[in-house]
Coordinates of C-alpha atoms in Angstrom, one line a residue:
Chain A
M12 CA 1.7 42.6 -20.5
R13 CA -2.0 42.3 -21.2
W14 CA -1.6 42.9 -24.9
L15 CA 1.0 40.0 -25.0
N16 CA -1.5 37.7 -23.4
T17 CA -4.1 38.7 -25.9
L18 CA -1.7 38.2 -28.8
V19 CA -0.8 34.7 -27.6
T20 CA -4.5 33.7 -27.1
V21 CA -5.6 35.1 -30.5
S22 CA -2.7 33.4 -32.4
L23 CA -3.4 30.1 -30.7
L24 CA -7.0 30.3 -31.5
F25 CA -6.1 31.1 -35.1
L26 CA -3.7 28.1 -35.4
L27 CA -6.4 25.9 -33.8
W28 CA -8.9 27.1 -36.4
K29 CA -6.5 26.4 -39.2
A30 CA -5.9 22.9 -38.0
M31 CA -9.5 22.0 -37.0
V32 CA -11.2 23.0 -40.3
P33 CA -9.3 20.5 -42.5
L34 CA -9.6 17.9 -39.7
I35 CA -13.3 18.3 -39.6
D36 CA -13.5 18.2 -43.3
W37 CA -11.5 15.0 -43.4
A38 CA -13.2 13.2 -40.5
F39 CA -16.8 14.2 -41.2
L40 CA -17.7 16.3 -44.2
D41 CA -15.7 14.5 -46.9
A42 CA -15.8 11.1 -45.1
V43 CA -17.2 8.0 -46.7
W44 CA -19.4 6.0 -44.3
R45 CA -20.5 3.2 -46.6
P46 CA -18.4 0.1 -46.6
D47 CA -17.3 0.7 -50.2
S48 CA -13.6 0.7 -50.9
K49 CA -13.9 2.2 -54.4
A50 CA -15.9 5.2 -53.1
C51 CA -13.3 5.5 -50.4
R52 CA -10.4 5.7 -52.8
A53 CA -12.3 8.3 -54.9
A54 CA -13.1 10.5 -51.9
Q55 CA -10.9 13.1 -50.2
G56 CA -12.0 12.3 -46.6
A57 CA -11.7 9.6 -44.1
C58 CA -12.9 6.1 -45.0
W59 CA -15.1 5.1 -42.0
G60 CA -16.6 2.5 -44.3
F61 CA -13.5 0.4 -43.5
I62 CA -14.6 0.4 -39.9
A63 CA -18.1 -0.4 -40.8
E64 CA -16.9 -3.3 -42.9
K65 CA -14.3 -4.7 -40.6
H66 CA -15.4 -3.8 -37.1
R67 CA -16.5 -7.4 -36.4
F68 CA -13.1 -8.7 -37.2
I69 CA -11.3 -6.0 -35.3
L70 CA -13.4 -6.5 -32.2
F71 CA -13.6 -10.3 -32.2
G72 CA -10.7 -11.5 -34.4
T73 CA -11.0 -15.0 -35.9
Y74 CA -13.7 -16.1 -33.5
P75 CA -16.4 -17.9 -35.5
Y76 CA -18.6 -15.2 -37.1
E77 CA -22.0 -16.6 -36.2
Q78 CA -20.8 -16.9 -32.5
H79 CA -19.7 -13.3 -32.1
W80 CA -22.3 -12.6 -29.5
R81 CA -20.3 -14.8 -27.1
P82 CA -17.1 -12.6 -27.0
A83 CA -19.4 -9.6 -27.1
T84 CA -21.3 -10.7 -24.0
A85 CA -18.0 -11.7 -22.3
T86 CA -16.5 -8.3 -23.0
L87 CA -19.6 -6.5 -21.5
L88 CA -19.5 -8.9 -18.6
L89 CA -15.8 -8.2 -17.9
I90 CA -16.4 -4.4 -18.2
A91 CA -19.4 -4.7 -15.8
L92 CA -17.2 -6.6 -13.3
W93 CA -14.6 -3.8 -13.4
I94 CA -17.2 -1.1 -12.9
F95 CA -18.8 -3.1 -10.1
S96 CA -15.5 -3.6 -8.4
S97 CA -14.7 0.1 -8.6
L98 CA -17.6 1.0 -6.3
R99 CA -16.7 1.3 -2.7
I100 CA -19.8 -0.6 -1.4
S101 CA -18.7 -3.7 -3.2
W102 CA -15.3 -3.9 -1.4
R103 CA -16.2 -6.8 0.7
W104 CA -15.0 -10.4 0.8
W105 CA -17.8 -11.5 -1.5
L106 CA -16.3 -9.5 -4.3
A107 CA -13.9 -12.4 -4.8
I108 CA -16.9 -14.8 -5.3
I109 CA -18.5 -12.4 -7.8
W110 CA -15.2 -12.3 -9.7
F111 CA -14.9 -16.1 -9.6
L112 CA -18.5 -16.5 -10.9
G113 CA -18.0 -13.8 -13.5
L114 CA -14.8 -15.2 -14.8
S115 CA -16.3 -18.7 -14.9
M116 CA -19.1 -17.4 -17.0
I117 CA -16.7 -15.6 -19.3
G118 CA -14.7 -18.9 -19.6
I119 CA -17.9 -20.9 -20.5
L120 CA -18.9 -18.2 -23.0
M121 CA -15.5 -18.1 -24.7
W122 CA -14.7 -21.8 -24.7
G123 CA -18.1 -23.2 -24.9
G124 CA -18.4 -27.0 -25.1
A125 CA -21.3 -26.8 -22.5
F126 CA -24.9 -25.5 -22.4
G127 CA -25.2 -26.2 -26.2
L128 CA -22.4 -23.8 -27.1
P129 CA -20.0 -25.2 -29.6
Y130 CA -16.4 -25.5 -28.5
V131 CA -14.0 -22.7 -29.6
E132 CA -10.3 -23.3 -29.0
N133 CA -8.5 -20.3 -27.6
E134 CA -6.3 -20.1 -30.7
R135 CA -9.3 -18.5 -32.3
W136 CA -9.9 -15.9 -29.6
G137 CA -9.1 -12.4 -30.5
G138 CA -9.8 -8.7 -30.6
L139 CA -11.0 -6.6 -27.7
I140 CA -11.8 -9.5 -25.3
L141 CA -8.3 -10.9 -25.7
T142 CA -6.8 -7.5 -24.8
L143 CA -9.1 -7.1 -21.8
L144 CA -8.5 -10.7 -20.6
L145 CA -4.7 -10.3 -20.9
A146 CA -4.8 -7.0 -19.0
T147 CA -7.2 -8.3 -16.3
F148 CA -5.4 -11.5 -15.5
G149 CA -2.1 -9.7 -16.0
L150 CA -2.8 -7.1 -13.4
A151 CA -4.9 -9.3 -11.1
L152 CA -2.0 -11.8 -10.7
A153 CA 0.9 -9.4 -11.1
F154 CA -0.3 -7.1 -8.3
P155 CA -0.2 -9.6 -5.4
L156 CA 3.1 -11.0 -6.8
S157 CA 4.5 -7.4 -6.9
I158 CA 3.5 -6.9 -3.2
L159 CA 5.4 -10.0 -2.2
L160 CA 8.4 -8.9 -4.3
A161 CA 8.4 -5.4 -2.8
L162 CA 8.2 -6.9 0.7
G163 CA 10.9 -9.4 -0.1
R164 CA 13.2 -6.6 -1.4
R165 CA 12.9 -4.9 2.0
S166 CA 13.3 -8.2 3.9
D167 CA 16.0 -8.7 6.6
M168 CA 16.7 -12.1 5.2
P169 CA 19.6 -11.8 2.7
V170 CA 18.6 -14.7 0.5
I171 CA 15.0 -13.5 0.0
R172 CA 16.2 -10.0 -0.5
G173 CA 18.8 -11.1 -3.1
L174 CA 16.3 -13.2 -5.0
C175 CA 13.8 -10.4 -5.2
V176 CA 16.3 -7.8 -6.2
G177 CA 17.7 -10.2 -8.8
Y178 CA 14.2 -10.9 -10.2
I179 CA 13.1 -7.3 -10.4
E180 CA 16.4 -6.0 -11.9
L181 CA 16.5 -8.9 -14.4
I182 CA 13.0 -8.5 -15.6
R183 CA 13.1 -4.7 -15.7
G184 CA 16.4 -4.9 -17.6
V185 CA 15.0 -6.7 -20.7
P186 CA 12.3 -5.5 -23.1
L187 CA 8.9 -7.0 -22.9
I188 CA 9.2 -8.1 -26.5
S189 CA 12.1 -10.3 -25.6
L190 CA 10.2 -11.8 -22.7
L191 CA 7.3 -12.6 -25.0
F192 CA 9.7 -14.2 -27.5
M193 CA 11.3 -16.2 -24.8
A194 CA 7.9 -17.4 -23.5
S195 CA 6.7 -18.3 -27.0
V196 CA 9.8 -19.7 -28.6
M197 CA 12.3 -20.7 -25.9
L198 CA 10.1 -21.9 -23.1
P199 CA 8.7 -24.9 -25.1
L200 CA 12.3 -26.1 -25.7
F201 CA 12.9 -26.4 -22.0
L202 CA 9.7 -28.3 -21.3
P203 CA 9.8 -32.1 -21.2
S204 CA 8.5 -33.7 -24.4
G205 CA 4.8 -34.3 -24.3
V206 CA 4.2 -31.3 -22.1
S207 CA 3.0 -28.2 -23.9
I208 CA 1.7 -25.0 -22.5
D209 CA -0.9 -23.1 -24.5
K210 CA 0.5 -20.1 -26.4
L211 CA -2.0 -17.7 -24.9
L212 CA -1.1 -19.0 -21.4
R213 CA 2.6 -18.5 -22.1
A214 CA 2.1 -14.9 -23.2
Q215 CA 0.0 -14.3 -20.2
L216 CA 2.7 -15.6 -17.9
A217 CA 5.3 -13.4 -19.5
L218 CA 3.0 -10.4 -19.1
I219 CA 2.4 -11.2 -15.4
L220 CA 6.1 -11.6 -14.7
F221 CA 6.9 -8.4 -16.5
A222 CA 4.2 -6.3 -14.8
A223 CA 5.0 -7.7 -11.4
A224 CA 8.6 -6.4 -11.6
Y225 CA 7.5 -2.9 -12.4
L226 CA 4.6 -2.8 -9.9
A227 CA 7.0 -4.1 -7.2
E228 CA 9.1 -1.0 -7.5
V229 CA 6.0 1.2 -7.3
V230 CA 4.8 -0.7 -4.2
R231 CA 8.2 -0.4 -2.7
G232 CA 8.1 3.4 -3.2
G233 CA 4.9 3.4 -1.2
L234 CA 6.4 1.2 1.5
Q235 CA 9.4 3.6 1.9
A236 CA 7.1 6.5 2.5
I237 CA 5.7 4.9 5.7
P238 CA 7.4 6.5 8.7
Q239 CA 9.4 4.3 11.1
G240 CA 6.9 5.3 13.9
Q241 CA 4.2 3.2 12.3
Y242 CA 6.5 0.1 12.4
D243 CA 7.4 0.9 16.0
A244 CA 3.8 1.2 17.0
A245 CA 2.9 -2.1 15.3
H246 CA 5.9 -3.8 16.9
A247 CA 5.0 -2.4 20.3
L248 CA 1.5 -3.9 20.0
A249 CA 3.0 -7.3 19.2
L250 CA 1.4 -7.5 15.8
P251 CA 3.2 -10.3 14.0
F252 CA 4.7 -9.7 10.5
W253 CA 1.8 -10.6 8.2
R254 CA -0.8 -8.8 10.3
R255 CA 1.5 -5.8 10.7
T256 CA 2.0 -5.8 6.9
F257 CA -1.6 -6.2 5.8
L258 CA -3.4 -4.2 8.6
V259 CA -1.0 -1.3 9.2
I260 CA 1.7 -0.9 6.5
L261 CA 0.1 -1.9 3.2
P262 CA -3.2 0.0 3.5
Q263 CA -1.2 3.2 3.9
A264 CA 1.6 2.4 1.4
L265 CA -0.8 1.4 -1.4
R266 CA -2.9 4.6 -0.8
I267 CA 0.2 6.7 -1.3
A268 CA 1.1 4.7 -4.3
V269 CA -2.2 5.1 -6.2
P270 CA -1.0 7.6 -8.8
P271 CA 2.1 5.7 -9.8
L272 CA 0.2 2.4 -9.6
V273 CA -2.4 3.6 -12.0
N274 CA 0.3 5.0 -14.2
T275 CA 1.8 1.5 -14.4
F276 CA -1.6 -0.1 -14.9
I277 CA -2.3 2.1 -17.9
G278 CA 1.2 1.5 -19.4
F279 CA 0.7 -2.2 -18.9
F280 CA -2.8 -2.2 -20.5
K281 CA -1.2 -0.8 -23.7
D282 CA 1.8 -3.1 -23.5
T283 CA -0.5 -6.1 -23.9
S284 CA -0.7 -5.0 -27.6
L285 CA 2.9 -6.4 -28.0
V286 CA 1.5 -9.9 -28.0
L287 CA 0.9 -9.3 -31.7
I288 CA 4.5 -10.1 -32.4
I289 CA 4.0 -13.7 -31.2
G290 CA 0.9 -14.1 -33.3
L291 CA -1.9 -13.5 -30.8
F292 CA -4.8 -11.5 -32.2
D293 CA -5.4 -8.8 -29.7
L294 CA -7.2 -5.6 -30.6
L295 CA -4.2 -4.0 -32.3
S296 CA -3.3 -7.2 -34.2
T297 CA -6.8 -7.5 -35.6
V298 CA -6.5 -4.0 -36.9
K299 CA -3.2 -4.7 -38.5
V300 CA -4.5 -8.0 -40.1
S301 CA -7.7 -6.4 -41.4
L302 CA -5.5 -3.9 -43.3
N303 CA -3.9 -6.8 -45.2
E304 CA -6.9 -7.3 -47.4
P305 CA -6.0 -5.8 -50.9
A306 CA -9.3 -3.9 -51.2
W307 CA -8.7 -2.1 -47.9
T308 CA -4.9 -1.5 -47.9
G309 CA -4.0 2.1 -47.3
F310 CA -6.7 3.0 -44.8
G311 CA -4.4 2.5 -41.9
V312 CA -5.1 6.0 -40.4
E313 CA -8.8 5.3 -39.9
A314 CA -8.1 1.8 -38.6
Y315 CA -5.5 3.0 -36.0
I316 CA -7.7 5.9 -35.0
F317 CA -10.4 3.4 -34.2
A318 CA -8.0 1.2 -32.2
S319 CA -6.6 4.3 -30.4
L320 CA -10.1 5.4 -29.4
A321 CA -10.8 2.0 -27.9
Y322 CA -7.5 2.0 -25.9
F323 CA -8.1 5.6 -24.9
A324 CA -11.6 4.8 -23.6
F325 CA -10.2 2.2 -21.2
C326 CA -7.1 4.2 -20.1
A327 CA -9.1 7.4 -19.6
A328 CA -11.6 5.5 -17.4
M329 CA -8.7 4.2 -15.3
S330 CA -7.1 7.6 -14.9
A331 CA -10.5 9.2 -14.1
Y332 CA -11.0 6.6 -11.5
S333 CA -7.6 7.1 -9.9
R334 CA -8.2 10.9 -9.7
G335 CA -11.4 10.1 -7.8
L336 CA -9.5 7.8 -5.5
E337 CA -6.9 10.4 -4.7
R338 CA -9.5 13.0 -3.9
R339 CA -10.9 10.8 -1.1
Chain B
M8 CA 9.6 -6.2 36.6
I9 CA 12.5 -4.9 34.4
E10 CA 16.1 -5.8 35.0
M11 CA 18.8 -4.4 32.8
I12 CA 22.4 -5.6 33.5
K13 CA 25.4 -4.0 31.9
V14 CA 23.6 -3.3 28.7
N15 CA 25.5 -1.8 25.7
K16 CA 24.1 -0.5 22.5
S17 CA 25.8 1.4 19.6
F18 CA 24.6 3.0 16.5
G19 CA 27.6 2.7 14.2
A20 CA 30.5 4.3 16.0
F21 CA 28.2 6.1 18.4
R22 CA 27.9 4.4 21.8
A23 CA 24.3 5.1 22.8
L24 CA 24.4 3.0 26.0
K25 CA 27.5 2.1 28.1
D26 CA 27.2 -0.7 30.6
V27 CA 23.8 0.6 31.8
S28 CA 22.2 -1.3 34.7
L29 CA 18.7 -0.4 35.9
A30 CA 16.0 -2.3 37.8
V31 CA 12.4 -1.4 38.0
G32 CA 10.2 -3.2 40.5
R33 CA 6.5 -4.1 40.1
G34 CA 4.3 -1.1 40.5
E35 CA 7.3 1.2 40.5
K36 CA 7.3 4.5 38.6
V37 CA 10.6 5.5 37.2
V38 CA 11.2 8.8 35.4
V39 CA 14.2 8.9 33.1
C40 CA 15.6 12.3 32.3
G41 CA 18.8 13.8 30.9
P42 CA 20.0 16.0 28.0
S43 CA 19.1 15.0 24.5
G44 CA 21.3 12.3 23.0
S45 CA 21.9 10.9 26.5
G46 CA 20.4 7.5 25.6
K47 CA 17.0 7.8 27.4
S48 CA 14.9 6.8 24.4
T49 CA 17.3 4.0 23.5
L50 CA 17.1 2.7 27.0
I51 CA 13.3 2.3 27.1
R52 CA 13.2 1.1 23.5
L53 CA 15.3 -1.9 24.7
V54 CA 12.6 -2.9 27.1
N55 CA 10.2 -4.0 24.3
R56 CA 13.0 -4.7 21.8
L57 CA 12.4 -1.9 19.5
E58 CA 16.1 -1.7 19.7
R59 CA 18.4 -4.7 20.0
H60 CA 21.1 -4.6 22.7
E61 CA 24.5 -5.8 21.8
S62 CA 25.7 -7.1 25.2
G63 CA 24.4 -7.4 28.7
R64 CA 21.0 -8.7 29.7
V65 CA 17.5 -7.3 29.5
I66 CA 14.9 -9.3 31.5
V67 CA 11.3 -8.2 31.5
D68 CA 8.8 -9.9 33.9
G69 CA 11.1 -12.9 34.1
I70 CA 11.5 -13.2 30.4
E71 CA 15.0 -12.6 29.0
L72 CA 15.1 -10.8 25.7
D73 CA 17.3 -12.3 23.0
D74 CA 16.9 -13.0 19.3
D75 CA 14.2 -15.6 20.0
P76 CA 11.0 -14.0 18.4
R77 CA 8.7 -15.9 20.7
R78 CA 10.1 -14.3 23.8
I79 CA 10.1 -10.9 22.1
D80 CA 6.4 -11.5 21.3
L81 CA 5.6 -12.5 24.9
V82 CA 7.3 -9.4 26.3
R83 CA 5.6 -7.1 23.8
R84 CA 2.2 -8.4 24.7
E85 CA 2.9 -7.3 28.3
V86 CA 4.4 -4.0 27.6
G87 CA 2.5 -1.0 26.4
M88 CA 4.3 1.9 24.8
V89 CA 3.4 5.5 24.1
F90 CA 5.5 7.5 21.6
Q91 CA 6.5 11.2 21.3
S92 CA 4.8 11.4 17.9
F93 CA 1.7 9.4 18.9
N94 CA 2.1 6.9 16.0
L95 CA -1.6 6.3 15.7
F96 CA -2.6 4.4 12.5
P97 CA -3.9 7.2 10.3
H98 CA -6.0 5.0 8.1
L99 CA -8.0 3.6 11.0
T100 CA -10.6 5.3 13.2
V101 CA -9.9 5.8 16.8
L102 CA -12.0 2.8 17.7
E103 CA -10.2 0.7 15.1
N104 CA -6.9 1.8 16.4
L105 CA -7.9 0.6 19.8
T106 CA -9.3 -2.7 18.8
L107 CA -6.7 -3.7 16.2
A108 CA -4.2 -5.4 18.5
P109 CA -6.8 -7.0 20.9
L110 CA -8.6 -8.5 17.8
W111 CA -5.5 -9.7 15.9
V112 CA -3.0 -10.4 18.6
K113 CA -5.0 -11.6 21.5
K114 CA -8.0 -12.9 19.4
V115 CA -10.5 -11.2 21.7
P116 CA -14.1 -11.3 20.3
R117 CA -15.0 -8.1 18.5
K118 CA -17.8 -7.2 20.9
E119 CA -15.5 -7.5 23.9
A120 CA -12.7 -5.6 22.2
E121 CA -15.0 -2.7 21.4
E122 CA -16.3 -2.7 25.0
T123 CA -12.7 -2.6 26.3
A124 CA -11.9 0.2 23.8
R125 CA -14.9 2.3 24.8
H126 CA -14.0 1.7 28.5
F127 CA -10.5 3.1 28.0
L128 CA -11.7 6.0 25.8
E129 CA -13.9 6.9 28.7
R130 CA -10.9 6.7 31.0
V131 CA -8.8 9.1 28.9
R132 CA -11.9 11.3 28.7
I133 CA -12.6 11.2 24.9
P134 CA -15.4 8.7 24.5
E135 CA -17.1 10.9 21.9
Q136 CA -14.2 10.7 19.4
A137 CA -14.4 6.9 18.7
A138 CA -15.6 7.2 15.1
K139 CA -13.1 9.9 14.1
Y140 CA -9.8 9.5 12.3
P141 CA -6.6 10.5 14.2
A142 CA -6.0 13.5 11.8
Q143 CA -9.3 15.0 13.0
L144 CA -8.1 15.1 16.6
S145 CA -5.8 17.6 18.5
G146 CA -2.4 16.5 19.5
G147 CA -3.4 16.1 23.2
Q148 CA -6.4 14.0 22.1
Q149 CA -4.2 11.9 19.8
Q150 CA -1.8 11.2 22.6
R151 CA -4.6 10.1 24.9
V152 CA -5.9 7.8 22.2
A153 CA -2.4 6.4 22.0
I154 CA -2.4 5.8 25.8
A155 CA -5.8 4.1 25.5
R156 CA -4.6 2.0 22.6
A157 CA -1.7 0.7 24.7
L158 CA -4.0 0.0 27.7
C159 CA -6.4 -2.0 25.6
M160 CA -3.8 -4.8 25.5
R161 CA -4.0 -4.9 29.3
P162 CA -0.2 -4.4 29.8
K163 CA 1.6 -5.1 33.0
L164 CA 4.1 -2.3 32.3
M165 CA 3.8 1.0 30.4
L166 CA 6.6 2.8 28.6
F167 CA 6.3 6.5 27.8
D168 CA 8.9 8.0 25.4
E169 CA 8.6 11.8 25.8
P170 CA 4.8 11.7 25.6
T171 CA 4.4 15.4 25.9
S172 CA 7.3 16.8 23.9
A173 CA 5.4 17.1 20.7
L174 CA 2.4 18.8 22.3
D175 CA 1.4 22.4 22.4
P176 CA 1.7 23.7 26.0
E177 CA -2.0 23.9 26.7
M178 CA -2.4 20.2 25.8
I179 CA 0.4 18.9 28.1
K180 CA -1.8 18.9 31.2
E181 CA -4.6 16.8 29.8
V182 CA -2.1 14.0 28.9
L183 CA -0.2 14.3 32.2
D184 CA -3.5 14.0 34.1
V185 CA -4.2 10.7 32.4
M186 CA -0.7 9.5 33.3
V187 CA -1.0 10.6 36.9
E188 CA -4.3 8.7 37.2
L189 CA -2.7 5.6 35.7
A190 CA 0.1 5.8 38.1
R191 CA -2.3 6.1 41.1
E192 CA -3.9 2.8 40.0
G193 CA -0.6 1.1 40.5
M194 CA 0.6 0.6 36.9
T195 CA 4.4 0.0 36.6
M196 CA 5.7 2.9 34.5
V197 CA 8.9 4.0 32.9
V198 CA 8.6 7.6 31.6
V199 CA 11.1 9.5 29.6
T200 CA 10.2 13.1 30.2
H201 CA 11.3 16.6 30.9
E202 CA 8.2 17.3 33.0
M203 CA 9.8 17.7 36.3
G204 CA 6.5 18.5 38.0
F205 CA 5.2 15.1 36.9
A206 CA 8.4 13.5 38.2
R207 CA 8.0 15.1 41.6
T208 CA 4.4 14.0 42.1
V209 CA 4.5 10.5 40.6
A210 CA 8.0 9.1 40.4
D211 CA 9.3 6.6 43.0
R212 CA 12.7 7.2 41.5
V213 CA 14.3 9.6 39.0
A214 CA 17.1 8.2 36.8
F215 CA 19.4 10.8 35.4
M216 CA 21.2 9.8 32.2
D217 CA 24.1 11.5 30.4
G218 CA 26.4 10.3 27.7
G219 CA 24.8 6.8 27.5
E220 CA 25.2 6.2 31.3
V221 CA 22.8 6.3 34.2
I222 CA 24.6 8.8 36.4
E223 CA 22.4 8.6 39.3
A224 CA 19.0 7.3 40.3
A225 CA 17.2 8.5 43.5
P226 CA 13.8 9.3 44.8
P227 CA 12.6 12.7 43.5
A228 CA 13.0 14.5 46.8
E229 CA 16.7 13.5 47.0
F230 CA 17.3 14.0 43.3
F231 CA 15.8 17.5 43.1
G232 CA 16.9 18.5 46.6
A233 CA 20.5 17.3 46.5
P234 CA 21.8 16.0 43.2
Q235 CA 25.0 14.1 43.6
S236 CA 26.8 14.7 40.3
E237 CA 27.9 17.9 38.7
R238 CA 26.2 16.9 35.5
A239 CA 22.8 16.4 37.2
K240 CA 23.2 19.8 38.9
L241 CA 24.0 21.5 35.6
F242 CA 21.1 19.7 33.9
L243 CA 18.6 20.7 36.6
S244 CA 19.8 24.3 36.6
Q245 CA 19.2 24.4 32.9
I246 CA 15.7 23.0 32.8
L247 CA 14.4 24.4 36.0
G248 CA 16.2 27.8 35.6
H249 CA 13.9 29.3 33.0

């Protein structure tokens, strides 16, 4: 059978070679790097000039051009917060304070109106920071909600259980797009006149409610893996419900649920791109909009490769981190 | 200390306990034995309400168990329990396992809780394992940690649900030794076990169960010397015969 293995290996290498050469030609050797759309159209290769020309809009959306350092700083700050929180030594109560301070700074940077920064309304926020903020707040608020839903679904109290089951099944049963539409179009109709909720906030709410339903089922899976003996021991020690849950059951359940949790996190991170259909300028929307300019139409491949790489970087970081967690 | 009067308990169509009555006095050691499925575990799990009885009365240290969670809580604070499969908390160290309930149930200051924990680890002869996780210990060591964990709550009564059944033979003695010592200090104990040697040395009474009923209850000399019922005779011949 060795000759067969050799044959397979050689033919795979050959196919790879046949595919890689044109790809390298396109991406590097024949590529145009100058932001010159005429040269791009004349060339055979990729038009990275498009990215060079449009990267500011893609990353920061319609945020005032001369203020771009603000979302840039906010983005770096948010990434730094995530990296800091991923370290085991920072898993202390003061981490909450650091997040509070960090998010306050991001708020001040993005909105301004203080410390001599001009005010920027959040209709003008966009690009990467919007994606990151939607994902961060989405997960940070959906996760505790999902734990409550998962506990509720396992509750002995029929009303609580019924409500949780109803919520989870209802939200899981509709597409995220329809939730976003409902949040942006229908929700305002139900609010009393004079009351209006910001469009970004409405989208964020829809994302939180959606993620919570999915995460709740993942958490429930973890809870179901805990043997009855752990509950018996906690009961026998007279630990009351919330202490039993937070000190004994959840630490074990969430550890078991790390791989599917991160799977859901990654899915959710990419799902935030659906906000483009209600007119929010997240990273994918800014790519789409920047392709509308007549000079640059037709360079969609380059633009979407750029956006994909950005998404990939964050998702790869999440999955690498989860692999690290599982090994411990 | 424990009074059970005409207690019934079913799991679906299966009647696990049928009109069981049993009283355990303060300081008394009762060994419960019988074939598997006879209701022994169910019986002691009623005492701290891990199982809910359907009819009859269960009174522990003067507190009658019913659906009132406050009374259940009061009883559980006084009753320690040791399980067949240890049920240590695998995500906590040995010391954390021992201090968890004193810290969060009895609100003992951390320093005091840790002192108590080290005291009982000493008593079960594994003080050097305090920083380890349960998975790093042998079965016998884990069960001794479980005994220490229950003792840290300073219970008035200890329940043992087949504490040596999951252990390798060479580890049974180290656990029984700890239990014998505990008995000598005057702890009230209800022990479900097949260790008849332990029953002979420690028990004030042996209760024999079969088919969800207490068939007979007598001091070990009487029970082993002259069992009254046919079923007890058969059971004894089976477990002592080999």
